[in-house]
PDB file of C-alpha atoms in Angstrom:
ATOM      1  CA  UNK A   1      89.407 -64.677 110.670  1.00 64.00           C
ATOM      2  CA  UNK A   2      86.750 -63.499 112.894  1.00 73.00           C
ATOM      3  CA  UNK A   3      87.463 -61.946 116.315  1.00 74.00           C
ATOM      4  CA  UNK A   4      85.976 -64.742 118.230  1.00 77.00           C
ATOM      5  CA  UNK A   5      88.134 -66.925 116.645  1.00 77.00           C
ATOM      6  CA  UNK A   6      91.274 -64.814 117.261  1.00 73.00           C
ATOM      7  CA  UNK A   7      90.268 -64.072 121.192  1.00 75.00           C
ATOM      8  CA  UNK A   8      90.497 -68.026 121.162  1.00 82.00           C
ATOM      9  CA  UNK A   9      94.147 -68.523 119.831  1.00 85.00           C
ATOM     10  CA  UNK A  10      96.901 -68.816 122.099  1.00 87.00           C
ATOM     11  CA  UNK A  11      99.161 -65.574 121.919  1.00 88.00           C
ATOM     12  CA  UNK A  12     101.996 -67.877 120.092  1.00 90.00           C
ATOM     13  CA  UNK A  13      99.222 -68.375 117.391  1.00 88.00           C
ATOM     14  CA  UNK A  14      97.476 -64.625 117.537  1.00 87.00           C
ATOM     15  CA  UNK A  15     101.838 -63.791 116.596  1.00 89.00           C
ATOM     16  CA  UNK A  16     101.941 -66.436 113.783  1.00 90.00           C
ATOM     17  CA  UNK A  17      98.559 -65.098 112.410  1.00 87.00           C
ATOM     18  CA  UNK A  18     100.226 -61.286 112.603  1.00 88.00           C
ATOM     19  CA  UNK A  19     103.585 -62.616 110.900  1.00 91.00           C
ATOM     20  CA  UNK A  20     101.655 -64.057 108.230  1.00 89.00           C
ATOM     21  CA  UNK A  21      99.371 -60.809 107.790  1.00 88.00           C
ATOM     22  CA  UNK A  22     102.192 -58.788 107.350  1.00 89.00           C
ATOM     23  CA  UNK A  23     104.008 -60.787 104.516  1.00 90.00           C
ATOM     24  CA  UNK A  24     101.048 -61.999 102.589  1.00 90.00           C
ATOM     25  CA  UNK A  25     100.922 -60.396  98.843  1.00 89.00           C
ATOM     26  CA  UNK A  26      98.641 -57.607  98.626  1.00 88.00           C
ATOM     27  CA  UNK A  27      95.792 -58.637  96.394  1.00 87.00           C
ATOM     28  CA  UNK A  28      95.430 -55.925  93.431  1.00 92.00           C
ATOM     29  CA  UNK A  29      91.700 -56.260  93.625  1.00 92.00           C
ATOM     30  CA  UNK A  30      91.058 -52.981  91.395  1.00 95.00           C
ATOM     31  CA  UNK A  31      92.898 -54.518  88.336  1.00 95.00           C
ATOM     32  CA  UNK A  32      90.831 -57.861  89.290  1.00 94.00           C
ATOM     33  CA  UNK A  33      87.899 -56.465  88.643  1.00 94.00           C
ATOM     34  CA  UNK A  34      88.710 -53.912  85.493  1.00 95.00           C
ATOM     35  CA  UNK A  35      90.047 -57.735  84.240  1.00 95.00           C
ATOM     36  CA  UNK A  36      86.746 -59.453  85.506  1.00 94.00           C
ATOM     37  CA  UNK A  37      84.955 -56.638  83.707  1.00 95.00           C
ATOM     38  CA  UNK A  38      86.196 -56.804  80.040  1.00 95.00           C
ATOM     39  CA  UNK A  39      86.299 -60.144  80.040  1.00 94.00           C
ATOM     40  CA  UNK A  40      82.774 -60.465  81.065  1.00 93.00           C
ATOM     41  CA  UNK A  41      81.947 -57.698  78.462  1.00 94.00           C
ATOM     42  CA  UNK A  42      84.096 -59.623  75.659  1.00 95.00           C
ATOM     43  CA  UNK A  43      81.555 -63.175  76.600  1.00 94.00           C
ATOM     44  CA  UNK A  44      78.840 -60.941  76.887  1.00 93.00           C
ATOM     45  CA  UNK A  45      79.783 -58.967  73.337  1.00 96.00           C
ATOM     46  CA  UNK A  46      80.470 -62.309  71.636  1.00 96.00           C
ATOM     47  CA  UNK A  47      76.867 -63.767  72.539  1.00 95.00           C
ATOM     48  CA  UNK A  48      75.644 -60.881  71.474  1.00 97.00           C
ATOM     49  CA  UNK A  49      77.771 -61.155  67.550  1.00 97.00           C
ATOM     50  CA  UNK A  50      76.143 -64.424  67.629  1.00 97.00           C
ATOM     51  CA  UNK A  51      72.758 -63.316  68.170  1.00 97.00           C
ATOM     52  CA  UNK A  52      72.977 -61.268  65.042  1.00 97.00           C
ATOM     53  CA  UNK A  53      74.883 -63.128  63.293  1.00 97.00           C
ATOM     54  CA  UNK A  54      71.418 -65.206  63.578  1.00 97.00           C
ATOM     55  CA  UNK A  55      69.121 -62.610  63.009  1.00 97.00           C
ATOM     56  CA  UNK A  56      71.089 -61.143  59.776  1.00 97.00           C
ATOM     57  CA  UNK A  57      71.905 -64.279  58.423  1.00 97.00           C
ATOM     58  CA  UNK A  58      68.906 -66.793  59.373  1.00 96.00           C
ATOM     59  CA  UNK A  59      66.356 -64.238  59.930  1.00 96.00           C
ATOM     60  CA  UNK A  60      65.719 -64.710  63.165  1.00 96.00           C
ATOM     61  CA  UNK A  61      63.773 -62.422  65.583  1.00 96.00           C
ATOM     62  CA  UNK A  62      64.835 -61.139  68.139  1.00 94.00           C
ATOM     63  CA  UNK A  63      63.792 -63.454  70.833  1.00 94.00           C
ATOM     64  CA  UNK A  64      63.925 -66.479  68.114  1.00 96.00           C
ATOM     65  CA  UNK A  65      68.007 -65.793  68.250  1.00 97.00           C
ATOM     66  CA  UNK A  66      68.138 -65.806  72.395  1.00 95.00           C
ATOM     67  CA  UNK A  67      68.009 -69.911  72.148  1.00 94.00           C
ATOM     68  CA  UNK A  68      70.358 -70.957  69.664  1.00 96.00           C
ATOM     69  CA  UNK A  69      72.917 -68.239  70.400  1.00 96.00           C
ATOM     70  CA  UNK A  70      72.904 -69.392  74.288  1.00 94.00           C
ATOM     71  CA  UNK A  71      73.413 -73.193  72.468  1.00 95.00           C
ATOM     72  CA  UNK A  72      76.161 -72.047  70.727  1.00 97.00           C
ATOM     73  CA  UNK A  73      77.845 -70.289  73.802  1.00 96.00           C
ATOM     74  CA  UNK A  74      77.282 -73.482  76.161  1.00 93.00           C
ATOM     75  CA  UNK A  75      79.247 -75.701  73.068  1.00 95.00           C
ATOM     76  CA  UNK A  76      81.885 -73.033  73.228  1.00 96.00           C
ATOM     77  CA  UNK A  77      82.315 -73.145  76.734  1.00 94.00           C
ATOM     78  CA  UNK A  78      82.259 -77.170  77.022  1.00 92.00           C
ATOM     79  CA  UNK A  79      84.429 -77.205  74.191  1.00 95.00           C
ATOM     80  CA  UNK A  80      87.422 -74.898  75.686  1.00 95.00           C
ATOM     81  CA  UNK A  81      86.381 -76.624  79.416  1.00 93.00           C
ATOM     82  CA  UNK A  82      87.253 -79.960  77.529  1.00 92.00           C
ATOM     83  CA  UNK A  83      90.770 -78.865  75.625  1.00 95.00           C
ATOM     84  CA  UNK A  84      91.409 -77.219  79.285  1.00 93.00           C
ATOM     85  CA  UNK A  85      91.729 -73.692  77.748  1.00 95.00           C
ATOM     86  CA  UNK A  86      88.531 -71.995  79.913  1.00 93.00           C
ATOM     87  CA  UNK A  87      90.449 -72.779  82.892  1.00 91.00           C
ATOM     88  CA  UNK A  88      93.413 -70.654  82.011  1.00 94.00           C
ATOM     89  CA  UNK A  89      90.439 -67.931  80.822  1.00 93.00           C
ATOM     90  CA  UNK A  90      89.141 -68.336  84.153  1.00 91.00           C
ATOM     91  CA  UNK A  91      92.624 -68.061  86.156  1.00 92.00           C
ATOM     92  CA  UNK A  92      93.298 -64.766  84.359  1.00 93.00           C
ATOM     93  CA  UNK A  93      89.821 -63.018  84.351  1.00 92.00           C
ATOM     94  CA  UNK A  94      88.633 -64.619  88.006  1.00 87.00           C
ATOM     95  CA  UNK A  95      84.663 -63.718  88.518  1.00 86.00           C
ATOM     96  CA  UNK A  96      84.514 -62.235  84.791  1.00 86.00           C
ATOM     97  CA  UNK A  97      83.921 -66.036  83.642  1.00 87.00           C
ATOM     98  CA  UNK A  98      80.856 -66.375  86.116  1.00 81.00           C
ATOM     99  CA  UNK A  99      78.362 -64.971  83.260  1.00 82.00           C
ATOM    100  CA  UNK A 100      75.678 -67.864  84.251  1.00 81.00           C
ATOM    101  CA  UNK A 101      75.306 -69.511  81.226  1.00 86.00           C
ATOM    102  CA  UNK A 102      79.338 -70.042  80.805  1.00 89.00           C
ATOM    103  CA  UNK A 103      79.771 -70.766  84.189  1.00 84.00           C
ATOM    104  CA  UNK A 104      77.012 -73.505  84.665  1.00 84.00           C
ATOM    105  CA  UNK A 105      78.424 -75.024  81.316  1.00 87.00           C
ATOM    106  CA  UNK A 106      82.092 -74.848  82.197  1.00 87.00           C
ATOM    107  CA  UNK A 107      80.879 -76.350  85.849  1.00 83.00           C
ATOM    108  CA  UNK A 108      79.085 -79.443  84.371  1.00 85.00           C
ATOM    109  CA  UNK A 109      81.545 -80.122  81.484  1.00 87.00           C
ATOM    110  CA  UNK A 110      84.097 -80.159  84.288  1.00 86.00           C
ATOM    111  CA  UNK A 111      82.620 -82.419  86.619  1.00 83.00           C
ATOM    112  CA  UNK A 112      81.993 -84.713  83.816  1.00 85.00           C
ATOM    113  CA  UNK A 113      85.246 -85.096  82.631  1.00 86.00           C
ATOM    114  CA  UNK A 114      86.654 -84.988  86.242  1.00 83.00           C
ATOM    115  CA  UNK A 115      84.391 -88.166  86.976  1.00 83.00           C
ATOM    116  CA  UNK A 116      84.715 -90.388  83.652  1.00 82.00           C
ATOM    117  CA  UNK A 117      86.793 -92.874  84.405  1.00 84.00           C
ATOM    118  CA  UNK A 118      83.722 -94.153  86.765  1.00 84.00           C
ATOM    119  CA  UNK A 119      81.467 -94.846  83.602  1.00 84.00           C
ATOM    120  CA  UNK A 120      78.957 -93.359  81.928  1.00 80.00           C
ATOM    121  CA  UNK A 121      76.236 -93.564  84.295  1.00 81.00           C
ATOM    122  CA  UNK A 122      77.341 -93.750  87.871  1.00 78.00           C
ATOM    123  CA  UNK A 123      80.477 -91.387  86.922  1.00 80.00           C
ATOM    124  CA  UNK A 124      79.551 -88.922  84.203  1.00 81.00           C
ATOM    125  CA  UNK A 125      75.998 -88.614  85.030  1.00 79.00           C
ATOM    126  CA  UNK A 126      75.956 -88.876  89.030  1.00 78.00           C
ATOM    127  CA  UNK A 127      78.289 -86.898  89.518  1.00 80.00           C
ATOM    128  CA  UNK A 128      77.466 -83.784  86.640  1.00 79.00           C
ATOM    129  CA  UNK A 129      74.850 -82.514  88.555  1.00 77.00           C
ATOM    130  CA  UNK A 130      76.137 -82.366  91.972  1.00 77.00           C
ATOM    131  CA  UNK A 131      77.505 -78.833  91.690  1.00 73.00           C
ATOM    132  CA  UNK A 132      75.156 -77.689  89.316  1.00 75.00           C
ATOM    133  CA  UNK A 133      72.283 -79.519  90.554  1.00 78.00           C
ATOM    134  CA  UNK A 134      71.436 -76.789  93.344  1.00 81.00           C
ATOM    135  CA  UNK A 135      71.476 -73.825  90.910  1.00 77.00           C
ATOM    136  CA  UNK A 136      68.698 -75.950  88.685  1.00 81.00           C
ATOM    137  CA  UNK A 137      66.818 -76.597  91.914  1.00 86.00           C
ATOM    138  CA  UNK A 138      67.343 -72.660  93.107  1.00 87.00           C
ATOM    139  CA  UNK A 139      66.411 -71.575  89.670  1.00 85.00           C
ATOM    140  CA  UNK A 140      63.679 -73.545  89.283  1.00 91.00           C
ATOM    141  CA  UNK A 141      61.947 -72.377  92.816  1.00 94.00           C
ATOM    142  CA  UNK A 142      62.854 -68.471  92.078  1.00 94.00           C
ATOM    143  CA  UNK A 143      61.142 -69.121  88.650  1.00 93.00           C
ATOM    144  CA  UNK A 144      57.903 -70.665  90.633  1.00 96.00           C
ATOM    145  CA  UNK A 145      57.703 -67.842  93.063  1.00 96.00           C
ATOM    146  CA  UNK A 146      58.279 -64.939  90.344  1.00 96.00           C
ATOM    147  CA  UNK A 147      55.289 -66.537  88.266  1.00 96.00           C
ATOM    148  CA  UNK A 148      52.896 -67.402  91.751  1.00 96.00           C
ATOM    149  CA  UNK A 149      53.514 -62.989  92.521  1.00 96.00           C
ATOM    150  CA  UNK A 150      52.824 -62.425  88.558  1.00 95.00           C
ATOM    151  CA  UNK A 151      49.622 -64.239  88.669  1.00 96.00           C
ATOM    152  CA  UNK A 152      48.800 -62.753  92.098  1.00 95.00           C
ATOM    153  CA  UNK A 153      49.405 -59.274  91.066  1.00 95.00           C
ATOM    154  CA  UNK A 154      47.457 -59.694  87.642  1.00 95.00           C
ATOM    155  CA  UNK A 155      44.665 -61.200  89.638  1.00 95.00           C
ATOM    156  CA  UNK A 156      44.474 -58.216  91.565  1.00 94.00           C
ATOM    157  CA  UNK A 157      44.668 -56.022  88.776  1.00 90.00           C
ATOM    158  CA  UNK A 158      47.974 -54.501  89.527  1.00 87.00           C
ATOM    159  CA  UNK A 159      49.247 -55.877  86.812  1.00 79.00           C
TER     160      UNK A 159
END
């Protein structure tokens, strides 16, 4: 709570908000983050297996690998989303799940089982994109302005 806030409770309340202080659970935030890390690094180590799985067994390149291994991690994700398994994943490792391409597919699988029941259209597909939505319109506009400075600077010859 900020200290504006707390000037503005009553004393009764700044003594509640004390008493609470003192008896909430101390929140082990290193072990949260060694958890958040090697998860993270397990999601990030299995896309990378995948990728060459792909290039060893199909021949890929390099960058020919990049799309169907992020395919394959996005069905992984919706799948365990679906049988409710990525939440418990989630619960235990906290921010380590937030690797963008698992998150954004564990964030639309979710809302579109959340909203089924509504129907196909005006359930499953209005309501998909309404968390997700502003990270395609964010990522889209930071993907504009990166190429408008790329062209810029290569006009100028700085690039």
């Amino acid at each position: 709570m900020s200290i504006k806030k707390k000037k503005k409770l009553t004393p009764v309340q700044q003594e509640y908000q004390k008493f609470a202080q003192e008896r909430e659970p101390k929140r082990p935030i290193l072990f949260n983050c060694v958890k958040a890390f090697f998860v993270g690094g397990f999601i990030c180590t299995l896309g990378q297996g995948i990728q060459m799985f792909f290039i060893k067994y199909f021949h890929f390149s390099q960058e020919a690998a990049a799309n169907p291994t992020v395919a394959v991690i996005i069905i992984i994700t919706v799948l365990l989303t679906g049988f409710g398994v990525f939440d418990h994943i989630a619960q235990f490792a906290g921010a380590g799940t937030v690797i963008p391409i698992t998150g954004f597919a564990n964030t639309m699988a979710s809302a579109a089982i959340e909203h089924r029941t509504e129907g196909f259209v005006l359930g499953v597909g209005g309501n998909m994109f309404k968390l997700s939505g502003p990270v395609i319109v964010y990522g889209v506009f930071s993907a504009f302005v990166v190429s408008l400075l790329v062209i810029s600077l290569r006009a100028l010859g700085v690039m």
